[in-house]
XYZ file of N, CA, C and O in Angstrom:
528
model
N -207.681 46.815 90.622
C -206.315 46.234 90.874
C -205.906 45.446 89.589
O -206.633 44.762 88.950
N -204.600 45.805 89.215
C -204.102 45.223 87.959
C -203.547 43.850 88.267
O -202.800 43.698 89.208
N -203.927 42.926 87.376
C -203.330 41.507 87.412
C -202.986 41.114 86.098
O -203.783 41.318 85.103
N -201.973 40.309 85.964
C -201.643 39.535 84.707
C -201.451 38.193 85.166
O -200.578 37.913 86.082
N -202.161 37.144 84.557
C -202.078 35.822 84.999
C -201.792 34.967 83.811
O -202.640 34.822 82.847
N -200.636 34.345 83.840
C -200.231 33.439 82.706
C -200.678 32.009 82.955
O -200.740 31.553 84.138
N -200.791 31.312 81.885
C -201.073 29.794 81.944
C -200.734 29.224 80.569
O -200.423 29.935 79.684
N -200.804 27.811 80.587
C -200.518 27.199 79.357
C -199.160 26.525 79.277
O -198.862 25.801 78.304
N -198.301 26.752 80.172
C -196.989 26.132 80.154
C -197.087 24.604 80.381
O -198.123 24.105 80.758
N -195.899 23.972 80.070
C -195.903 22.493 80.386
C -194.704 21.863 79.681
O -193.827 22.626 79.291
N -194.664 20.559 79.642
C -193.610 19.795 79.034
C -194.060 19.458 77.637
O -195.048 18.950 77.378
N -193.097 19.755 76.703
C -193.442 19.428 75.291
C -192.175 18.841 74.665
O -191.073 19.346 74.970
N -192.382 18.032 73.639
C -191.195 17.480 72.969
C -190.693 18.506 71.869
O -191.449 19.299 71.450
N -189.436 18.440 71.504
C -188.954 19.311 70.455
C -189.713 19.058 69.239
O -190.148 17.979 68.860
N -190.044 20.231 68.627
C -190.910 20.194 67.383
C -192.409 20.392 67.742
O -193.230 20.584 66.784
N -192.734 20.312 69.015
C -194.127 20.415 69.382
C -194.579 21.853 69.422
O -193.865 22.825 69.198
N -195.866 22.032 69.980
C -196.451 23.265 70.082
C -197.120 23.491 71.456
O -197.531 22.645 72.147
N -197.130 24.771 71.809
C -197.839 25.183 73.047
C -198.431 26.543 72.786
O -197.838 27.458 71.987
N -199.548 26.925 73.477
C -200.054 28.187 73.462
C -200.211 28.816 74.768
O -200.868 28.128 75.660
N -199.560 29.844 75.134
C -199.586 30.464 76.444
C -200.687 31.541 76.429
O -200.956 32.129 75.310
N -201.284 31.756 77.531
C -202.268 32.850 77.738
C -201.870 33.733 78.865
O -201.301 33.329 79.847
N -202.267 34.933 78.579
C -202.052 36.021 79.634
C -203.373 36.795 79.797
O -203.710 37.517 78.963
N -204.117 36.514 80.839
C -205.355 37.157 81.133
C -204.995 38.456 82.007
O -204.428 38.235 83.078
N -205.408 39.548 81.545
C -205.188 40.832 82.195
C -206.479 41.373 82.840
O -207.599 41.210 82.264
N -206.345 42.051 83.913
C -207.439 42.737 84.495
C -206.943 44.021 85.107
O -205.782 44.236 85.462
N -207.921 44.935 85.245
C -207.525 46.293 85.788
C -207.175 47.351 84.734
O -207.058 48.438 85.046
N -207.149 46.887 83.464
C -206.852 47.775 82.365
C -207.385 47.083 81.071
O -207.560 45.864 81.089
N -207.549 47.853 80.057
C -207.952 47.224 78.718
C -206.646 47.209 77.782
O -205.805 47.911 78.000
N -206.753 46.255 76.900
C -205.586 46.000 76.042
C -205.245 47.225 74.994
O -204.187 47.118 74.388
N -206.153 48.021 74.831
C -205.909 49.103 73.978
C -205.260 50.266 74.593
O -204.866 51.265 74.023
N -205.021 50.126 75.893
C -204.330 51.146 76.739
C -202.924 50.719 77.107
O -202.131 51.562 77.498
N -202.650 49.496 77.117
C -201.323 48.957 77.553
C -200.707 48.068 76.449
O -201.481 47.229 75.806
N -199.431 48.134 76.170
C -198.657 47.359 75.335
C -198.364 46.171 76.265
O -198.133 46.208 77.417
N -198.383 44.901 75.527
C -198.038 43.723 76.289
C -196.772 42.977 75.654
O -196.645 43.085 74.432
N -195.970 42.474 76.531
C -194.775 41.762 76.083
C -194.721 40.335 76.755
O -195.181 40.165 77.830
N -194.162 39.507 76.099
C -193.818 38.109 76.523
C -192.288 38.020 76.747
O -191.490 38.472 75.782
N -191.815 37.613 77.893
C -190.360 37.515 78.238
C -190.213 36.085 78.696
O -191.180 35.492 79.140
N -188.965 35.634 78.793
C -188.651 34.245 79.192
C -187.304 34.344 79.876
O -186.378 35.241 79.580
N -187.148 33.450 80.767
C -185.889 33.370 81.544
C -185.587 31.834 81.768
O -186.275 31.171 82.445
N -184.473 31.425 81.117
C -183.928 30.101 81.313
C -183.128 29.975 82.623
O -182.605 31.072 83.130
N -183.057 28.881 83.096
C -182.255 28.699 84.383
C -180.760 29.237 84.194
O -180.135 28.779 83.194
N -180.292 30.041 85.068
C -178.982 30.601 85.034
C -178.716 31.506 83.983
O -177.474 31.942 83.782
N -179.827 32.043 83.235
C -179.580 32.967 82.189
C -180.398 34.305 82.366
O -181.388 34.236 83.239
N -180.144 35.273 81.799
C -180.725 36.547 81.816
C -182.040 36.517 81.190
O -182.199 35.761 80.132
N -183.061 37.304 81.723
C -184.305 37.344 81.095
C -184.178 37.882 79.696
O -183.410 38.852 79.446
N -184.972 37.438 78.660
C -184.958 38.053 77.366
C -186.357 38.338 76.890
O -187.358 37.583 77.219
N -186.507 39.341 76.044
C -187.757 39.625 75.378
C -187.979 38.696 74.242
O -187.087 38.496 73.325
N -189.186 38.153 74.273
C -189.650 37.266 73.204
C -190.496 37.889 72.139
O -190.165 37.820 70.891
N -191.430 38.654 72.550
C -192.304 39.295 71.604
C -193.154 40.387 72.323
O -193.526 40.166 73.526
N -193.253 41.592 71.781
C -194.002 42.651 72.346
C -194.938 43.272 71.265
O -194.611 43.357 70.147
N -196.120 43.649 71.819
C -197.216 44.050 70.949
C -197.814 45.385 71.355
O -198.130 45.455 72.599
N -198.143 46.170 70.378
C -198.936 47.365 70.620
C -200.173 47.163 69.841
O -200.096 47.350 68.613
N -201.295 46.745 70.420
C -202.459 46.411 69.679
C -203.102 47.615 69.112
O -203.817 47.545 68.060
N -203.010 48.782 69.784
C -203.638 49.888 69.207
C -203.069 50.361 67.856
O -203.782 50.733 66.977
N -201.753 50.243 67.655
C -201.135 50.596 66.436
C -200.761 49.321 65.584
O -200.263 49.418 64.549
N -201.235 48.137 66.073
C -201.011 46.812 65.459
C -199.618 46.657 64.982
O -199.235 46.317 63.839
N -198.783 46.792 66.044
C -197.320 46.584 65.873
C -196.930 45.433 66.779
O -197.212 45.524 67.969
N -196.127 44.531 66.268
C -195.641 43.395 66.908
C -194.124 43.259 66.611
O -193.664 43.314 65.460
N -193.276 43.021 67.721
C -191.866 42.746 67.535
C -191.626 41.256 67.972
O -192.293 40.834 69.053
N -190.718 40.607 67.330
C -190.377 39.299 67.737
C -188.846 39.232 67.765
O -188.131 39.788 66.868
N -188.275 38.541 68.787
C -186.854 38.325 68.721
C -186.466 37.370 67.539
O -187.329 36.536 67.108
N -185.344 37.539 66.979
C -184.924 36.824 65.759
C -185.120 35.270 65.960
O -185.574 34.635 64.938
N -184.799 34.741 67.136
C -184.820 33.293 67.254
C -186.138 32.689 67.270
O -186.263 31.512 67.195
N -187.294 33.445 67.412
C -188.605 32.952 67.415
C -189.425 33.411 66.184
O -190.532 32.884 65.945
N -188.878 34.239 65.292
C -189.529 34.655 64.159
C -189.945 33.443 63.241
O -189.148 32.658 62.980
N -191.175 33.470 62.834
C -191.622 32.363 62.047
C -192.122 31.184 62.747
O -192.835 30.348 62.223
N -191.873 31.233 64.073
C -192.337 30.041 64.893
C -193.390 30.441 65.966
O -194.252 29.707 66.338
N -193.187 31.695 66.448
C -194.019 32.226 67.508
C -195.004 33.262 66.916
O -194.557 34.018 66.073
N -196.207 33.316 67.418
C -197.247 34.345 67.037
C -197.916 34.937 68.253
O -198.375 34.130 69.100
N -197.993 36.173 68.380
C -198.536 36.840 69.483
C -199.959 37.299 68.949
O -200.015 38.074 67.946
N -201.033 37.051 69.795
C -202.454 37.385 69.396
C -203.170 37.959 70.546
O -202.777 37.734 71.735
N -204.126 38.790 70.310
C -204.954 39.295 71.406
C -206.374 39.020 71.176
O -206.853 38.953 69.915
N -207.102 38.886 72.254
C -208.536 38.781 72.181
C -209.069 39.805 73.196
O -209.132 39.606 74.378
N -209.424 40.991 72.605
C -209.763 42.134 73.538
C -210.974 41.878 74.238
O -211.196 42.454 75.386
N -211.930 41.021 73.694
C -213.271 40.732 74.411
C -212.918 39.981 75.683
O -213.670 40.073 76.618
N -211.948 39.122 75.692
C -211.526 38.280 76.706
C -210.382 38.916 77.569
O -209.930 38.293 78.544
N -209.996 40.052 77.121
C -208.777 40.716 77.939
C -207.679 39.787 77.987
O -206.993 39.611 79.010
N -207.388 39.027 76.872
C -206.317 37.929 76.877
C -205.340 38.093 75.766
O -205.742 38.435 74.713
N -204.113 37.808 76.022
C -203.032 37.881 75.098
C -202.532 36.508 74.973
O -202.207 35.758 76.129
N -202.269 35.962 73.848
C -201.672 34.630 73.616
C -200.411 34.711 72.938
O -200.080 35.566 72.105
N -199.662 33.615 73.269
C -198.293 33.394 72.537
C -198.430 32.003 71.969
O -198.234 31.015 72.760
N -198.592 31.859 70.650
C -198.643 30.575 70.041
C -197.251 30.261 69.664
O -196.525 31.011 68.979
N -196.769 29.098 70.194
C -195.433 28.691 69.947
C -195.342 27.379 69.188
O -195.934 26.390 69.676
N -194.765 27.365 67.980
C -194.718 26.101 67.203
C -193.228 25.775 66.961
O -192.261 26.657 67.227
N -192.985 24.636 66.501
C -191.619 24.087 66.220
C -190.685 24.425 67.399
O -189.549 24.973 67.279
N -191.141 24.031 68.579
C -190.404 24.339 69.790
C -188.979 23.670 69.825
O -188.843 22.490 69.339
N -188.029 24.337 70.497
C -186.707 23.832 70.571
C -186.388 23.785 72.046
O -186.870 24.485 72.776
N -185.304 22.966 72.372
C -184.914 22.878 73.703
C -184.490 24.368 74.270
O -184.716 24.636 75.437
N -183.887 25.065 73.343
C -183.477 26.408 73.896
C -184.633 27.463 74.131
O -184.523 28.477 74.625
N -185.939 26.935 73.864
C -187.026 27.825 74.210
C -187.570 27.592 75.662
O -188.494 28.143 76.158
N -186.886 26.561 76.308
C -187.196 26.256 77.716
C -186.960 27.449 78.596
O -185.987 28.196 78.453
N -187.949 27.758 79.503
C -187.721 28.774 80.514
C -189.069 29.095 81.108
O -190.076 28.573 80.675
N -189.102 30.047 82.023
C -190.308 30.613 82.682
C -190.713 31.757 81.774
O -189.873 32.648 81.518
N -191.877 31.807 81.291
C -192.439 32.820 80.409
C -193.331 33.690 81.201
O -194.227 33.356 81.902
N -192.982 35.032 81.073
C -193.728 36.073 81.836
C -194.392 36.954 80.810
O -193.888 37.290 79.851
N -195.587 37.441 81.147
C -196.149 38.593 80.356
C -196.028 39.878 81.241
O -196.085 39.779 82.422
N -195.860 40.936 80.504
C -195.755 42.229 81.182
C -196.541 43.291 80.355
O -196.750 43.094 79.236
N -196.880 44.333 81.135
C -197.666 45.381 80.473
C -197.055 46.824 80.817
O -196.466 46.974 81.977
N -197.035 47.619 79.824
C -196.556 48.993 79.975
C -197.509 49.888 79.192
O -198.029 49.582 78.104
N -197.747 51.227 79.690
C -198.619 52.041 79.009
C -198.358 52.221 77.474
O -197.192 52.315 77.094
N -199.379 52.223 76.713
C -199.247 52.464 75.212
C -198.560 53.795 74.977
O -198.858 54.805 75.650
N -197.605 53.804 74.076
C -197.015 55.059 73.627
C -195.836 55.454 74.469
O -195.188 56.449 74.032
N -195.500 54.676 75.443
C -194.322 55.122 76.341
C -193.045 54.736 75.670
O -191.985 55.306 75.901
N -193.029 53.729 74.802
C -191.830 53.251 74.092
C -192.320 52.416 72.939
O -193.450 51.883 72.928
N -191.413 52.173 71.958
C -191.726 51.303 70.866
C -191.686 49.888 71.381
O -191.268 49.567 72.407
N -192.386 49.028 70.576
C -192.490 47.572 70.968
C -191.092 46.929 70.989
O -190.821 46.039 71.882
N -190.226 47.369 70.153
C -188.856 46.770 70.152
C -188.135 47.204 71.398
O -187.463 46.519 72.144
N -188.302 48.464 71.782
C -187.635 48.924 73.027
C -188.169 48.286 74.175
O -187.447 47.973 75.147
N -189.522 47.970 74.263
C -190.081 47.352 75.327
C -189.425 46.034 75.517
O -189.246 45.507 76.642
N -189.297 45.229 74.375
C -188.664 43.868 74.528
C -187.217 43.933 74.990
O -186.662 42.997 75.533
N -186.518 45.036 74.659
C -185.152 45.175 75.035
C -185.026 45.508 76.578
O -184.343 44.941 77.310
N -185.764 46.557 77.019
C -185.605 47.150 78.265
C -186.237 46.242 79.339
O -185.964 46.282 80.572
N -187.316 45.408 78.883
C -187.995 44.544 79.712
C -187.169 43.534 80.405
O -187.610 42.801 81.328
N -185.925 43.376 79.900
C -185.115 42.386 80.741
C -184.758 42.820 82.052
O -184.282 42.075 82.917
N -184.979 44.128 82.309
C -184.783 44.676 83.602
C -186.281 44.917 84.186
O -187.024 45.750 83.655
N -186.580 44.155 85.202
C -187.906 44.045 85.676
C -188.546 45.417 85.976
O -189.759 45.633 85.683
N -187.791 46.330 86.534
C -188.332 47.601 86.997
C -188.641 48.565 85.818
O -189.301 49.598 86.077
N -188.310 48.262 84.727
C -188.556 49.120 83.483
C -190.003 49.089 82.990
O -190.527 50.012 82.323
N -190.621 47.975 83.332
C -192.052 47.867 82.927
C -192.929 47.890 84.089
O -192.601 47.387 85.176
N -194.205 48.300 83.840
C -195.086 48.638 84.966
C -195.687 47.402 85.657
O -195.693 47.375 86.972
N -196.217 46.414 84.934
C -196.774 45.249 85.578
C -196.267 43.894 84.984
O -195.929 43.828 83.821
N -196.216 42.969 85.846
C -195.776 41.643 85.539
C -196.618 40.592 86.035
O -197.226 40.617 87.035
N -196.713 39.465 85.231
C -197.384 38.265 85.840
C -196.401 37.423 86.539
O -195.160 37.746 86.763
N -196.870 36.297 87.000
C -196.161 35.420 87.914
C -195.242 34.422 87.155
O -194.414 33.698 87.708
N -195.591 34.197 85.843
C -194.934 33.359 85.116
C -195.425 31.972 84.915
O -196.146 31.447 85.770
N -195.086 31.225 83.765
C -195.537 29.875 83.600
C -194.283 29.183 82.872
O -193.681 29.705 81.988
N -194.064 27.887 83.422
C -192.856 27.188 82.925
C -193.154 26.432 81.673
O -194.083 25.643 81.581
N -192.267 26.611 80.762
C -192.260 25.835 79.477
C -190.904 24.998 79.470
O -189.829 25.588 79.597
N -191.068 23.746 79.292
C -189.891 22.834 79.181
C -190.036 22.050 77.834
O -190.998 21.380 77.611
N -189.080 22.228 77.036
C -188.891 21.542 75.784
C -187.889 20.474 75.858
O -186.688 20.828 75.907
N -188.307 19.228 75.911
C -187.353 18.153 76.142
C -187.956 16.839 75.600
O -189.217 16.629 75.617
N -187.037 15.982 75.255
C -187.566 14.649 74.761
C -187.392 13.558 75.904
O -187.667 12.451 75.790
């Protein structure tokens, strides 16, 4: 049974840091590409970062480049999203999603993943609130 379980969300002040985790089960990280997505209240879901660990390719949306880093620990079947210099506009529910490797580029994954049905598996989300 495939599962993706996010954790690590919380309340943080602007300029602070958080690291989100996505523990996957039912598949290995070398067979599925992983993406992080977020949805702010009243706004459309957007792709934050998507990674193909087999080809060592990572895509970041422009607004998080230089602040967010996506990492994997294959031994723990876990994907991380390190978030630094957080801004209020980073607030939202963060989801991880998985799609078979090679089915699309990481950039395409982050673009089409705004539509839930385009990607195969999703986690339940973790809330990040950036506020003073």
